[in-house]
């Protein structure tokens, strides 16, 4: 695992000299690791298991811990739109992360990646839990689009982040988020997963529990079955679906030459045909029941709420990140934007950028946090336990002002390095 390079200097009283950890609680996946690293050390499901019988037991690591409880486990997400809805479950999840990293919370500094819509009350609750439940030494929260900006070293950009539960379009001008122009949609990765599962089911493809659990192992709970099904469908989707580079009204699909095969866990092969193109096309179609008319129009809507004099530059700096960035996604988005009559009057050169590797797109927000937390000035951006005990959670808002200035300095430094 590579490192970005870091130098940690304690700046303020009450903040210990430690390598910070960076954590992103996504709607589907949680990522955690050390500042200065290029990849998170921990990547696991945000969903957890719960055994309701006494004593109440939480299973944070679904991949390894819930099999012995397959008949009685209930699977749930401790977050709703990044707001913590079960603080005990959250504590169990975070404790598990700290054990994996072999760290004592009382000696650890934490950077939390938060979504662009995260409001003040949710932020304060997060900070309160971090100090009172998790027992951390210091905490800092940073919005994901700004962290992505640090990866790309830009001051002005339009970030399209399409993850599991949501897609966001966030304009950033001179290093600041234009919060009034942030656009959100629930058409994202898990929407496509559900669509793909419906297609497979309609074709009679068997996704029963026998695929995952041998008959001699006994029955499984409904939650176990649904979790395993979704995980498998997700795997099939990621391995096979792809977007057409251009919009095509009538897809010419040859079932003989264009279909692909996938090996199921029980060694059976299934053939996939039109659904590998039909399902991702939903990202650029009208879906009235979701008040959605294509990702490209989310970009147009966000731009329309920005000042006229920055729209042209933003359109030339569109950055695509998130686990829902499928094959040909950037190319298709660029084609759709260039074809949009709503943008012709800008006379702008449309440029859509993304990271080369799938894991880089998926973990881009976390990587930006790793870069920021590896700076020697990061300790100026955190709230220490001593400050929390003296003032409560309110001062965490002021760390955002310091973070903006530090982030802009970081972008300037990275831009200078790129010119050399």
mmCIF file of C-alpha atoms in Angstrom:
data_model
loop_
_atom_site.group_PDB
_atom_site.id
_atom_site.type_symbol
_atom_site.label_atom_id
_atom_site.label_comp_id
_atom_site.label_asym_id
_atom_site.label_seq_id
_atom_site.Cartn_x
_atom_site.Cartn_y
_atom_site.Cartn_z
ATOM 1 C CA UNK A 1 0.000 0.000 0.000
ATOM 2 C CA UNK A 2 1.525 3.313 -1.084
ATOM 3 C CA UNK A 3 1.842 6.455 0.969
ATOM 4 C CA UNK A 4 1.321 10.054 -0.058
ATOM 5 C CA UNK A 5 3.950 11.345 2.337
ATOM 6 C CA UNK A 6 3.191 13.151 5.570
ATOM 7 C CA UNK A 7 4.670 15.221 8.364
ATOM 8 C CA UNK A 8 2.665 15.610 11.560
ATOM 9 C CA UNK A 9 3.367 18.563 13.811
ATOM 10 C CA UNK A 10 1.228 19.262 16.904
ATOM 11 C CA UNK A 11 0.126 22.884 16.648
ATOM 12 C CA UNK A 12 -2.415 23.495 19.371
ATOM 13 C CA UNK A 13 -2.572 22.645 23.001
ATOM 14 C CA UNK A 14 -4.625 19.556 23.743
ATOM 15 C CA UNK A 15 -4.018 17.888 20.353
ATOM 16 C CA UNK A 16 -1.694 14.875 20.465
ATOM 17 C CA UNK A 17 0.902 14.045 17.847
ATOM 18 C CA UNK A 18 -0.584 10.977 16.143
ATOM 19 C CA UNK A 19 -1.141 9.832 12.589
ATOM 20 C CA UNK A 20 -4.809 10.726 11.942
ATOM 21 C CA UNK A 21 -7.300 8.159 10.736
ATOM 22 C CA UNK A 22 -9.759 8.873 7.918
ATOM 23 C CA UNK A 23 -13.239 7.301 7.957
ATOM 24 C CA UNK A 24 -16.050 7.518 5.415
ATOM 25 C CA UNK A 25 -19.416 6.005 6.351
ATOM 26 C CA UNK A 26 -21.032 5.509 2.945
ATOM 27 C CA UNK A 27 -24.611 4.364 2.481
ATOM 28 C CA UNK A 28 -23.330 0.970 1.317
ATOM 29 C CA UNK A 29 -19.624 0.822 2.200
ATOM 30 C CA UNK A 30 -17.530 2.067 5.115
ATOM 31 C CA UNK A 31 -13.876 2.931 4.442
ATOM 32 C CA UNK A 32 -11.205 3.551 7.057
ATOM 33 C CA UNK A 33 -7.445 3.882 7.135
ATOM 34 C CA UNK A 34 -4.476 6.072 7.973
ATOM 35 C CA UNK A 35 -3.758 9.545 6.620
ATOM 36 C CA UNK A 36 -1.099 9.554 3.932
ATOM 37 C CA UNK A 37 -2.141 6.184 2.473
ATOM 38 C CA UNK A 38 -3.400 5.812 -1.095
ATOM 39 C CA UNK A 39 -6.090 3.260 -0.185
ATOM 40 C CA UNK A 40 -8.250 2.627 2.868
ATOM 41 C CA UNK A 41 -7.115 -0.297 5.008
ATOM 42 C CA UNK A 42 -10.706 -1.292 5.864
ATOM 43 C CA UNK A 43 -13.476 -1.576 3.263
ATOM 44 C CA UNK A 44 -16.668 -3.228 4.483
ATOM 45 C CA UNK A 45 -20.464 -3.019 4.459
ATOM 46 C CA UNK A 46 -22.026 -0.160 6.427
ATOM 47 C CA UNK A 47 -24.992 -2.421 7.139
ATOM 48 C CA UNK A 48 -24.740 -4.440 10.346
ATOM 49 C CA UNK A 49 -26.286 -7.500 11.895
ATOM 50 C CA UNK A 50 -28.289 -7.501 15.128
ATOM 51 C CA UNK A 51 -29.322 -10.433 17.317
ATOM 52 C CA UNK A 52 -32.299 -9.192 19.324
ATOM 53 C CA UNK A 53 -32.389 -11.902 21.983
ATOM 54 C CA UNK A 54 -30.670 -11.149 25.306
ATOM 55 C CA UNK A 55 -27.973 -10.034 25.460
ATOM 56 C CA UNK A 56 -28.408 -7.706 22.475
ATOM 57 C CA UNK A 57 -25.551 -8.423 20.074
ATOM 58 C CA UNK A 58 -24.293 -6.309 17.158
ATOM 59 C CA UNK A 59 -22.335 -7.797 14.261
ATOM 60 C CA UNK A 60 -20.420 -4.971 12.521
ATOM 61 C CA UNK A 61 -18.518 -7.246 10.135
ATOM 62 C CA UNK A 62 -21.252 -8.949 8.149
ATOM 63 C CA UNK A 63 -18.817 -10.626 5.799
ATOM 64 C CA UNK A 64 -17.261 -12.757 8.547
ATOM 65 C CA UNK A 65 -19.394 -12.643 11.691
ATOM 66 C CA UNK A 66 -23.031 -13.308 10.863
ATOM 67 C CA UNK A 67 -22.900 -16.849 9.445
ATOM 68 C CA UNK A 68 -23.322 -18.611 12.828
ATOM 69 C CA UNK A 69 -26.467 -16.516 13.417
ATOM 70 C CA UNK A 70 -27.952 -16.924 9.942
ATOM 71 C CA UNK A 71 -31.383 -18.002 11.259
ATOM 72 C CA UNK A 72 -31.957 -15.056 13.581
ATOM 73 C CA UNK A 73 -29.840 -12.151 12.364
ATOM 74 C CA UNK A 74 -31.578 -8.890 11.441
ATOM 75 C CA UNK A 75 -29.647 -6.726 9.026
ATOM 76 C CA UNK A 76 -29.993 -2.955 9.192
ATOM 77 C CA UNK A 77 -28.153 0.301 8.526
ATOM 78 C CA UNK A 78 -27.295 2.458 11.574
ATOM 79 C CA UNK A 79 -27.443 5.543 9.315
ATOM 80 C CA UNK A 80 -30.244 7.281 7.470
ATOM 81 C CA UNK A 81 -28.968 9.965 5.079
ATOM 82 C CA UNK A 82 -25.753 9.991 7.105
ATOM 83 C CA UNK A 83 -27.681 10.779 10.300
ATOM 84 C CA UNK A 84 -27.038 8.231 13.050
ATOM 85 C CA UNK A 85 -30.302 6.501 13.990
ATOM 86 C CA UNK A 86 -28.852 3.853 16.329
ATOM 87 C CA UNK A 87 -26.030 5.229 18.475
ATOM 88 C CA UNK A 88 -25.308 1.864 20.169
ATOM 89 C CA UNK A 89 -24.890 0.177 16.785
ATOM 90 C CA UNK A 90 -22.709 3.036 15.585
ATOM 91 C CA UNK A 91 -20.518 2.675 18.682
ATOM 92 C CA UNK A 92 -20.132 -1.063 18.031
ATOM 93 C CA UNK A 93 -19.187 -0.383 14.394
ATOM 94 C CA UNK A 94 -16.626 2.270 15.286
ATOM 95 C CA UNK A 95 -15.114 0.148 18.072
ATOM 96 C CA UNK A 96 -14.636 -2.621 15.530
ATOM 97 C CA UNK A 97 -12.805 -0.224 13.179
ATOM 98 C CA UNK A 98 -10.467 0.920 15.957
ATOM 99 C CA UNK A 99 -9.672 -2.680 16.898
ATOM 100 C CA UNK A 100 -8.875 -3.492 13.275
ATOM 101 C CA UNK A 101 -6.527 -0.505 13.102
ATOM 102 C CA UNK A 102 -5.059 -1.472 16.496
ATOM 103 C CA UNK A 103 -5.649 2.005 17.920
ATOM 104 C CA UNK A 104 -6.801 3.433 21.240
ATOM 105 C CA UNK A 105 -9.544 6.040 20.627
ATOM 106 C CA UNK A 106 -8.256 8.266 23.441
ATOM 107 C CA UNK A 107 -4.994 8.690 21.531
ATOM 108 C CA UNK A 108 -6.475 9.051 18.034
ATOM 109 C CA UNK A 109 -7.320 11.988 15.782
ATOM 110 C CA UNK A 110 -10.140 11.417 13.289
ATOM 111 C CA UNK A 111 -11.176 12.976 9.975
ATOM 112 C CA UNK A 112 -14.737 12.079 9.006
ATOM 113 C CA UNK A 113 -15.846 12.396 5.382
ATOM 114 C CA UNK A 114 -19.360 13.865 5.291
ATOM 115 C CA UNK A 115 -21.767 14.339 2.341
ATOM 116 C CA UNK A 116 -22.443 17.814 0.878
ATOM 117 C CA UNK A 117 -25.936 18.050 2.404
ATOM 118 C CA UNK A 118 -24.878 17.283 5.989
ATOM 119 C CA UNK A 119 -26.569 19.889 8.182
ATOM 120 C CA UNK A 120 -25.396 21.554 11.378
ATOM 121 C CA UNK A 121 -27.532 19.494 13.768
ATOM 122 C CA UNK A 122 -26.391 16.179 12.278
ATOM 123 C CA UNK A 123 -22.774 17.354 12.433
ATOM 124 C CA UNK A 124 -23.066 18.319 16.100
ATOM 125 C CA UNK A 125 -24.607 14.953 16.973
ATOM 126 C CA UNK A 126 -21.771 13.193 15.176
ATOM 127 C CA UNK A 127 -19.167 15.136 17.132
ATOM 128 C CA UNK A 128 -20.962 14.490 20.412
ATOM 129 C CA UNK A 129 -20.989 10.735 19.795
ATOM 130 C CA UNK A 130 -17.344 10.736 18.740
ATOM 131 C CA UNK A 131 -16.246 12.260 22.033
ATOM 132 C CA UNK A 132 -18.783 10.801 24.453
ATOM 133 C CA UNK A 133 -19.337 7.308 23.008
ATOM 134 C CA UNK A 134 -16.149 6.614 21.045
ATOM 135 C CA UNK A 135 -13.849 8.527 23.394
ATOM 136 C CA UNK A 136 -11.693 10.125 20.667
ATOM 137 C CA UNK A 137 -8.881 12.589 21.290
ATOM 138 C CA UNK A 138 -9.796 14.960 18.419
ATOM 139 C CA UNK A 139 -12.280 15.127 15.514
ATOM 140 C CA UNK A 140 -12.650 16.972 12.227
ATOM 141 C CA UNK A 141 -15.455 16.720 9.630
ATOM 142 C CA UNK A 142 -14.998 17.627 5.956
ATOM 143 C CA UNK A 143 -17.432 17.569 3.061
ATOM 144 C CA UNK A 144 -16.743 14.999 0.382
ATOM 145 C CA UNK A 145 -16.804 17.295 -2.716
ATOM 146 C CA UNK A 146 -14.036 19.470 -1.263
ATOM 147 C CA UNK A 147 -11.951 16.394 -0.521
ATOM 148 C CA UNK A 148 -12.406 15.271 -4.136
ATOM 149 C CA UNK A 149 -11.249 18.720 -5.219
ATOM 150 C CA UNK A 150 -7.938 18.185 -3.397
ATOM 151 C CA UNK A 151 -7.354 14.969 -5.360
ATOM 152 C CA UNK A 152 -7.787 16.792 -8.677
ATOM 153 C CA UNK A 153 -6.042 20.009 -7.542
ATOM 154 C CA UNK A 154 -8.674 22.456 -8.818
ATOM 155 C CA UNK A 155 -10.163 25.627 -7.327
ATOM 156 C CA UNK A 156 -13.262 25.581 -9.537
ATOM 157 C CA UNK A 157 -15.058 22.367 -10.411
ATOM 158 C CA UNK A 158 -18.407 20.650 -10.735
ATOM 159 C CA UNK A 159 -18.320 17.348 -8.831
ATOM 160 C CA UNK A 160 -20.760 14.590 -9.842
ATOM 161 C CA UNK A 161 -20.619 11.929 -7.128
ATOM 162 C CA UNK A 162 -22.797 8.891 -7.863
ATOM 163 C CA UNK A 163 -22.646 6.340 -5.071
ATOM 164 C CA UNK A 164 -24.954 3.611 -3.821
ATOM 165 C CA UNK A 165 -27.958 5.526 -2.466
ATOM 166 C CA UNK A 166 -27.611 9.011 -3.960
ATOM 167 C CA UNK A 167 -26.127 11.070 -6.749
ATOM 168 C CA UNK A 168 -24.950 14.608 -5.967
ATOM 169 C CA UNK A 169 -23.884 17.426 -8.240
ATOM 170 C CA UNK A 170 -21.860 20.003 -6.295
ATOM 171 C CA UNK A 171 -20.408 23.202 -7.781
ATOM 172 C CA UNK A 172 -17.263 24.541 -6.104
ATOM 173 C CA UNK A 173 -16.031 28.062 -6.846
ATOM 174 C CA UNK A 174 -12.713 29.350 -5.500
ATOM 175 C CA UNK A 175 -12.570 26.429 -3.097
ATOM 176 C CA UNK A 176 -16.048 27.009 -1.607
ATOM 177 C CA UNK A 177 -19.169 24.882 -2.106
ATOM 178 C CA UNK A 178 -22.122 26.758 -3.600
ATOM 179 C CA UNK A 179 -24.618 25.086 -1.266
ATOM 180 C CA UNK A 180 -27.641 26.665 -2.992
ATOM 181 C CA UNK A 181 -26.748 24.888 -6.235
ATOM 182 C CA UNK A 182 -26.159 21.372 -4.840
ATOM 183 C CA UNK A 183 -28.531 18.931 -6.557
ATOM 184 C CA UNK A 184 -29.404 15.494 -5.175
ATOM 185 C CA UNK A 185 -31.155 12.440 -6.661
ATOM 186 C CA UNK A 186 -31.857 8.923 -5.401
ATOM 187 C CA UNK A 187 -31.117 7.479 -8.837
ATOM 188 C CA UNK A 188 -27.787 5.826 -8.098
ATOM 189 C CA UNK A 189 -26.096 2.443 -7.731
ATOM 190 C CA UNK A 190 -28.649 0.624 -5.569
ATOM 191 C CA UNK A 191 -31.499 1.797 -7.823
ATOM 192 C CA UNK A 192 -29.702 0.023 -10.692
ATOM 193 C CA UNK A 193 -29.094 -3.028 -8.479
ATOM 194 C CA UNK A 194 -32.832 -3.349 -7.825
ATOM 195 C CA UNK A 195 -33.605 -2.904 -11.530
ATOM 196 C CA UNK A 196 -31.034 -5.527 -12.441
ATOM 197 C CA UNK A 197 -32.404 -7.986 -9.872
ATOM 198 C CA UNK A 198 -35.917 -7.549 -11.285
ATOM 199 C CA UNK A 199 -34.615 -8.288 -14.787
ATOM 200 C CA UNK A 200 -32.857 -11.467 -13.636
ATOM 201 C CA UNK A 201 -35.900 -12.624 -11.651
ATOM 202 C CA UNK A 202 -38.235 -12.007 -14.615
ATOM 203 C CA UNK A 203 -36.006 -14.303 -16.689
ATOM 204 C CA UNK A 204 -36.386 -17.067 -14.115
ATOM 205 C CA UNK A 205 -32.776 -16.997 -12.942
ATOM 206 C CA UNK A 206 -32.582 -18.748 -9.562
ATOM 207 C CA UNK A 207 -31.162 -16.597 -6.752
ATOM 208 C CA UNK A 208 -32.437 -18.772 -3.895
ATOM 209 C CA UNK A 209 -30.508 -19.241 -0.612
ATOM 210 C CA UNK A 210 -29.239 -22.630 -1.778
ATOM 211 C CA UNK A 211 -26.727 -20.742 -3.936
ATOM 212 C CA UNK A 212 -25.086 -19.242 -0.853
ATOM 213 C CA UNK A 213 -25.727 -21.791 1.887
ATOM 214 C CA UNK A 214 -25.456 -25.590 1.488
ATOM 215 C CA UNK A 215 -28.716 -27.434 2.324
ATOM 216 C CA UNK A 216 -27.101 -29.234 5.265
ATOM 217 C CA UNK A 217 -26.413 -25.873 6.932
ATOM 218 C CA UNK A 218 -30.120 -25.401 7.684
ATOM 219 C CA UNK A 219 -32.535 -22.487 7.183
ATOM 220 C CA UNK A 220 -31.589 -18.833 6.918
ATOM 221 C CA UNK A 221 -33.420 -15.688 7.989
ATOM 222 C CA UNK A 222 -35.232 -13.530 5.454
ATOM 223 C CA UNK A 223 -32.713 -10.728 6.094
ATOM 224 C CA UNK A 224 -29.808 -13.092 5.443
ATOM 225 C CA UNK A 225 -31.365 -14.227 2.167
ATOM 226 C CA UNK A 226 -32.049 -10.688 0.930
ATOM 227 C CA UNK A 227 -28.583 -9.470 1.926
ATOM 228 C CA UNK A 228 -26.911 -12.357 0.072
ATOM 229 C CA UNK A 229 -29.081 -11.840 -3.010
ATOM 230 C CA UNK A 230 -28.300 -8.138 -3.214
ATOM 231 C CA UNK A 231 -24.586 -8.795 -2.775
ATOM 232 C CA UNK A 232 -24.605 -11.307 -5.640
ATOM 233 C CA UNK A 233 -26.665 -9.098 -7.960
ATOM 234 C CA UNK A 234 -24.305 -6.212 -7.159
ATOM 235 C CA UNK A 235 -21.325 -8.370 -8.099
ATOM 236 C CA UNK A 236 -22.932 -9.418 -11.404
ATOM 237 C CA UNK A 237 -23.852 -5.799 -12.149
ATOM 238 C CA UNK A 238 -20.386 -4.387 -11.485
ATOM 239 C CA UNK A 239 -18.727 -7.085 -13.568
ATOM 240 C CA UNK A 240 -20.951 -6.784 -16.628
ATOM 241 C CA UNK A 241 -23.120 -3.694 -17.076
ATOM 242 C CA UNK A 242 -21.866 -0.920 -19.327
ATOM 243 C CA UNK A 243 -23.169 2.258 -20.853
ATOM 244 C CA UNK A 244 -23.304 3.025 -24.544
ATOM 245 C CA UNK A 245 -20.990 5.955 -25.322
ATOM 246 C CA UNK A 246 -23.858 7.628 -27.215
ATOM 247 C CA UNK A 247 -27.600 7.561 -26.744
ATOM 248 C CA UNK A 248 -29.226 4.882 -28.906
ATOM 249 C CA UNK A 249 -33.003 4.769 -29.333
ATOM 250 C CA UNK A 250 -33.011 1.195 -30.620
ATOM 251 C CA UNK A 251 -30.191 -0.937 -29.290
ATOM 252 C CA UNK A 252 -28.965 -3.440 -31.833
ATOM 253 C CA UNK A 253 -28.238 -6.455 -29.634
ATOM 254 C CA UNK A 254 -27.251 -9.815 -31.070
ATOM 255 C CA UNK A 255 -28.104 -12.569 -28.570
ATOM 256 C CA UNK A 256 -25.617 -14.887 -30.230
ATOM 257 C CA UNK A 257 -22.532 -12.673 -30.249
ATOM 258 C CA UNK A 258 -23.182 -9.944 -27.653
ATOM 259 C CA UNK A 259 -24.367 -11.918 -24.625
ATOM 260 C CA UNK A 260 -21.946 -12.577 -21.765
ATOM 261 C CA UNK A 261 -21.720 -15.358 -19.178
ATOM 262 C CA UNK A 262 -21.322 -15.202 -15.402
ATOM 263 C CA UNK A 263 -20.377 -18.026 -13.029
ATOM 264 C CA UNK A 264 -22.644 -18.249 -9.973
ATOM 265 C CA UNK A 265 -21.251 -19.401 -6.599
ATOM 266 C CA UNK A 266 -22.898 -22.815 -7.077
ATOM 267 C CA UNK A 267 -20.889 -23.303 -10.329
ATOM 268 C CA UNK A 268 -23.864 -22.719 -12.651
ATOM 269 C CA UNK A 269 -23.426 -20.329 -15.574
ATOM 270 C CA UNK A 270 -25.991 -17.689 -16.460
ATOM 271 C CA UNK A 271 -26.168 -15.787 -19.733
ATOM 272 C CA UNK A 272 -26.728 -12.034 -19.645
ATOM 273 C CA UNK A 273 -28.124 -10.215 -22.648
ATOM 274 C CA UNK A 274 -29.825 -6.852 -23.194
ATOM 275 C CA UNK A 275 -30.082 -6.070 -19.478
ATOM 276 C CA UNK A 276 -26.360 -5.255 -19.302
ATOM 277 C CA UNK A 277 -27.141 -2.181 -21.442
ATOM 278 C CA UNK A 278 -30.833 -1.566 -20.640
ATOM 279 C CA UNK A 279 -30.354 -1.183 -16.874
ATOM 280 C CA UNK A 280 -27.598 1.507 -16.862
ATOM 281 C CA UNK A 281 -29.509 3.448 -19.546
ATOM 282 C CA UNK A 282 -31.888 4.431 -16.726
ATOM 283 C CA UNK A 283 -29.235 6.950 -15.636
ATOM 284 C CA UNK A 284 -29.954 9.051 -18.707
ATOM 285 C CA UNK A 285 -33.694 8.505 -19.143
ATOM 286 C CA UNK A 286 -36.791 10.163 -17.729
ATOM 287 C CA UNK A 287 -38.126 8.488 -14.564
ATOM 288 C CA UNK A 288 -41.190 10.609 -13.654
ATOM 289 C CA UNK A 289 -41.952 8.787 -10.381
ATOM 290 C CA UNK A 290 -38.527 9.870 -9.100
ATOM 291 C CA UNK A 291 -38.745 13.380 -10.583
ATOM 292 C CA UNK A 292 -35.665 12.479 -12.617
ATOM 293 C CA UNK A 293 -34.789 13.251 -16.220
ATOM 294 C CA UNK A 294 -31.200 12.092 -16.545
ATOM 295 C CA UNK A 295 -27.901 12.737 -14.777
ATOM 296 C CA UNK A 296 -26.894 15.222 -17.458
ATOM 297 C CA UNK A 297 -29.916 17.338 -16.558
ATOM 298 C CA UNK A 298 -28.869 17.298 -12.894
ATOM 299 C CA UNK A 299 -25.667 18.974 -14.083
ATOM 300 C CA UNK A 300 -27.679 21.473 -16.154
ATOM 301 C CA UNK A 301 -29.917 22.233 -13.162
ATOM 302 C CA UNK A 302 -26.962 22.801 -10.846
ATOM 303 C CA UNK A 303 -25.253 25.072 -13.390
ATOM 304 C CA UNK A 304 -28.417 27.117 -13.833
ATOM 305 C CA UNK A 305 -28.313 28.014 -10.123
ATOM 306 C CA UNK A 306 -24.686 29.250 -10.322
ATOM 307 C CA UNK A 307 -23.554 32.746 -11.283
ATOM 308 C CA UNK A 308 -23.500 33.214 -15.050
ATOM 309 C CA UNK A 309 -19.814 34.165 -15.161
ATOM 310 C CA UNK A 310 -18.615 30.853 -13.611
ATOM 311 C CA UNK A 311 -20.781 28.437 -15.597
ATOM 312 C CA UNK A 312 -18.424 28.185 -18.547
ATOM 313 C CA UNK A 313 -15.439 27.281 -16.394
ATOM 314 C CA UNK A 314 -17.446 24.792 -14.327
ATOM 315 C CA UNK A 315 -18.627 23.033 -17.474
ATOM 316 C CA UNK A 316 -14.995 22.615 -18.506
ATOM 317 C CA UNK A 317 -14.160 21.059 -15.124
ATOM 318 C CA UNK A 318 -16.736 18.322 -14.493
ATOM 319 C CA UNK A 319 -15.322 15.544 -12.285
ATOM 320 C CA UNK A 320 -17.029 12.181 -11.936
ATOM 321 C CA UNK A 321 -16.472 10.024 -8.822
ATOM 322 C CA UNK A 322 -18.282 7.318 -6.885
ATOM 323 C CA UNK A 323 -18.846 3.582 -7.063
ATOM 324 C CA UNK A 324 -21.655 3.999 -9.603
ATOM 325 C CA UNK A 325 -19.254 5.279 -12.295
ATOM 326 C CA UNK A 326 -19.754 2.445 -14.750
ATOM 327 C CA UNK A 327 -17.869 1.529 -17.902
ATOM 328 C CA UNK A 328 -18.128 4.448 -20.403
ATOM 329 C CA UNK A 329 -19.826 6.671 -17.785
ATOM 330 C CA UNK A 330 -17.590 9.778 -18.318
ATOM 331 C CA UNK A 331 -17.762 9.472 -22.113
ATOM 332 C CA UNK A 332 -21.543 9.144 -22.060
ATOM 333 C CA UNK A 333 -21.989 12.075 -19.689
ATOM 334 C CA UNK A 334 -19.785 14.264 -21.880
ATOM 335 C CA UNK A 335 -21.778 13.307 -24.992
ATOM 336 C CA UNK A 336 -25.085 14.050 -23.229
ATOM 337 C CA UNK A 337 -23.860 17.456 -22.022
ATOM 338 C CA UNK A 338 -22.509 18.394 -25.453
ATOM 339 C CA UNK A 339 -25.869 17.408 -26.952
ATOM 340 C CA UNK A 340 -27.919 19.437 -24.461
ATOM 341 C CA UNK A 341 -29.531 22.515 -26.081
ATOM 342 C CA UNK A 342 -29.736 24.120 -22.622
ATOM 343 C CA UNK A 343 -25.950 24.553 -22.665
ATOM 344 C CA UNK A 344 -25.344 25.676 -26.236
ATOM 345 C CA UNK A 345 -25.634 29.368 -25.364
ATOM 346 C CA UNK A 346 -22.603 29.053 -23.040
ATOM 347 C CA UNK A 347 -20.327 28.309 -25.997
ATOM 348 C CA UNK A 348 -18.242 26.265 -23.541
ATOM 349 C CA UNK A 349 -15.901 23.362 -24.079
ATOM 350 C CA UNK A 350 -17.387 20.459 -22.129
ATOM 351 C CA UNK A 351 -14.728 18.415 -20.333
ATOM 352 C CA UNK A 352 -15.540 15.462 -18.075
ATOM 353 C CA UNK A 353 -12.719 13.961 -16.005
ATOM 354 C CA UNK A 354 -12.403 10.883 -13.817
ATOM 355 C CA UNK A 355 -9.743 8.708 -12.218
ATOM 356 C CA UNK A 356 -8.295 5.883 -14.303
ATOM 357 C CA UNK A 357 -8.922 2.931 -11.982
ATOM 358 C CA UNK A 358 -12.314 1.851 -10.619
ATOM 359 C CA UNK A 359 -11.033 1.770 -7.026
ATOM 360 C CA UNK A 360 -9.765 5.377 -7.412
ATOM 361 C CA UNK A 361 -13.223 6.564 -8.483
ATOM 362 C CA UNK A 362 -14.892 4.599 -5.702
ATOM 363 C CA UNK A 363 -12.577 5.836 -2.932
ATOM 364 C CA UNK A 364 -11.824 9.337 -4.261
ATOM 365 C CA UNK A 365 -13.460 11.136 -1.325
ATOM 366 C CA UNK A 366 -11.515 9.037 1.158
ATOM 367 C CA UNK A 367 -8.272 9.693 -0.735
ATOM 368 C CA UNK A 368 -8.893 13.447 -0.535
ATOM 369 C CA UNK A 369 -9.311 13.074 3.216
ATOM 370 C CA UNK A 370 -6.078 11.130 3.376
ATOM 371 C CA UNK A 371 -4.271 13.940 1.544
ATOM 372 C CA UNK A 372 -5.711 16.669 3.782
ATOM 373 C CA UNK A 373 -5.103 14.784 7.040
ATOM 374 C CA UNK A 374 -1.478 14.133 6.051
ATOM 375 C CA UNK A 375 -0.693 17.876 6.051
ATOM 376 C CA UNK A 376 1.332 19.262 8.927
ATOM 377 C CA UNK A 377 -1.375 21.918 9.423
ATOM 378 C CA UNK A 378 -4.174 19.333 9.882
ATOM 379 C CA UNK A 379 -3.979 19.661 13.668
ATOM 380 C CA UNK A 380 -5.222 23.236 13.252
ATOM 381 C CA UNK A 381 -8.447 21.874 11.735
ATOM 382 C CA UNK A 382 -9.485 19.468 14.475
ATOM 383 C CA UNK A 383 -11.546 19.937 17.588
ATOM 384 C CA UNK A 384 -9.773 18.492 20.620
ATOM 385 C CA UNK A 385 -11.390 16.735 23.564
ATOM 386 C CA UNK A 386 -10.276 19.625 25.808
ATOM 387 C CA UNK A 387 -12.110 22.106 23.539
ATOM 388 C CA UNK A 388 -15.214 19.904 23.502
ATOM 389 C CA UNK A 389 -15.265 19.605 27.290
ATOM 390 C CA UNK A 390 -14.910 23.379 27.612
ATOM 391 C CA UNK A 391 -17.245 24.604 24.844
ATOM 392 C CA UNK A 392 -19.361 21.639 23.693
ATOM 393 C CA UNK A 393 -19.776 20.626 20.038
ATOM 394 C CA UNK A 394 -20.584 24.085 18.613
ATOM 395 C CA UNK A 395 -17.000 25.143 17.769
ATOM 396 C CA UNK A 396 -16.747 22.302 15.217
ATOM 397 C CA UNK A 397 -18.414 24.677 12.742
ATOM 398 C CA UNK A 398 -15.473 27.051 12.994
ATOM 399 C CA UNK A 399 -13.052 24.305 12.009
ATOM 400 C CA UNK A 400 -14.761 24.354 8.599
ATOM 401 C CA UNK A 401 -13.622 27.946 8.081
ATOM 402 C CA UNK A 402 -10.042 26.980 8.900
ATOM 403 C CA UNK A 403 -10.377 23.904 6.692
ATOM 404 C CA UNK A 404 -11.462 25.997 3.698
ATOM 405 C CA UNK A 405 -8.386 28.183 3.988
ATOM 406 C CA UNK A 406 -6.067 25.208 4.469
ATOM 407 C CA UNK A 407 -7.748 23.412 1.575
ATOM 408 C CA UNK A 408 -7.255 26.392 -0.729
ATOM 409 C CA UNK A 409 -3.597 26.547 0.271
ATOM 410 C CA UNK A 410 -3.328 22.823 -0.472
ATOM 411 C CA UNK A 411 -4.879 23.259 -3.924
ATOM 412 C CA UNK A 412 -2.497 26.124 -4.723
ATOM 413 C CA UNK A 413 0.473 24.010 -3.662
ATOM 414 C CA UNK A 414 -0.690 21.061 -5.780
ATOM 415 C CA UNK A 415 -1.269 23.321 -8.800
ATOM 416 C CA UNK A 416 2.247 24.699 -8.506
ATOM 417 C CA UNK A 417 3.648 21.169 -8.305
ATOM 418 C CA UNK A 418 1.724 20.164 -11.452
ATOM 419 C CA UNK A 419 3.240 23.091 -13.394
ATOM 420 C CA UNK A 420 6.821 22.147 -12.522
#
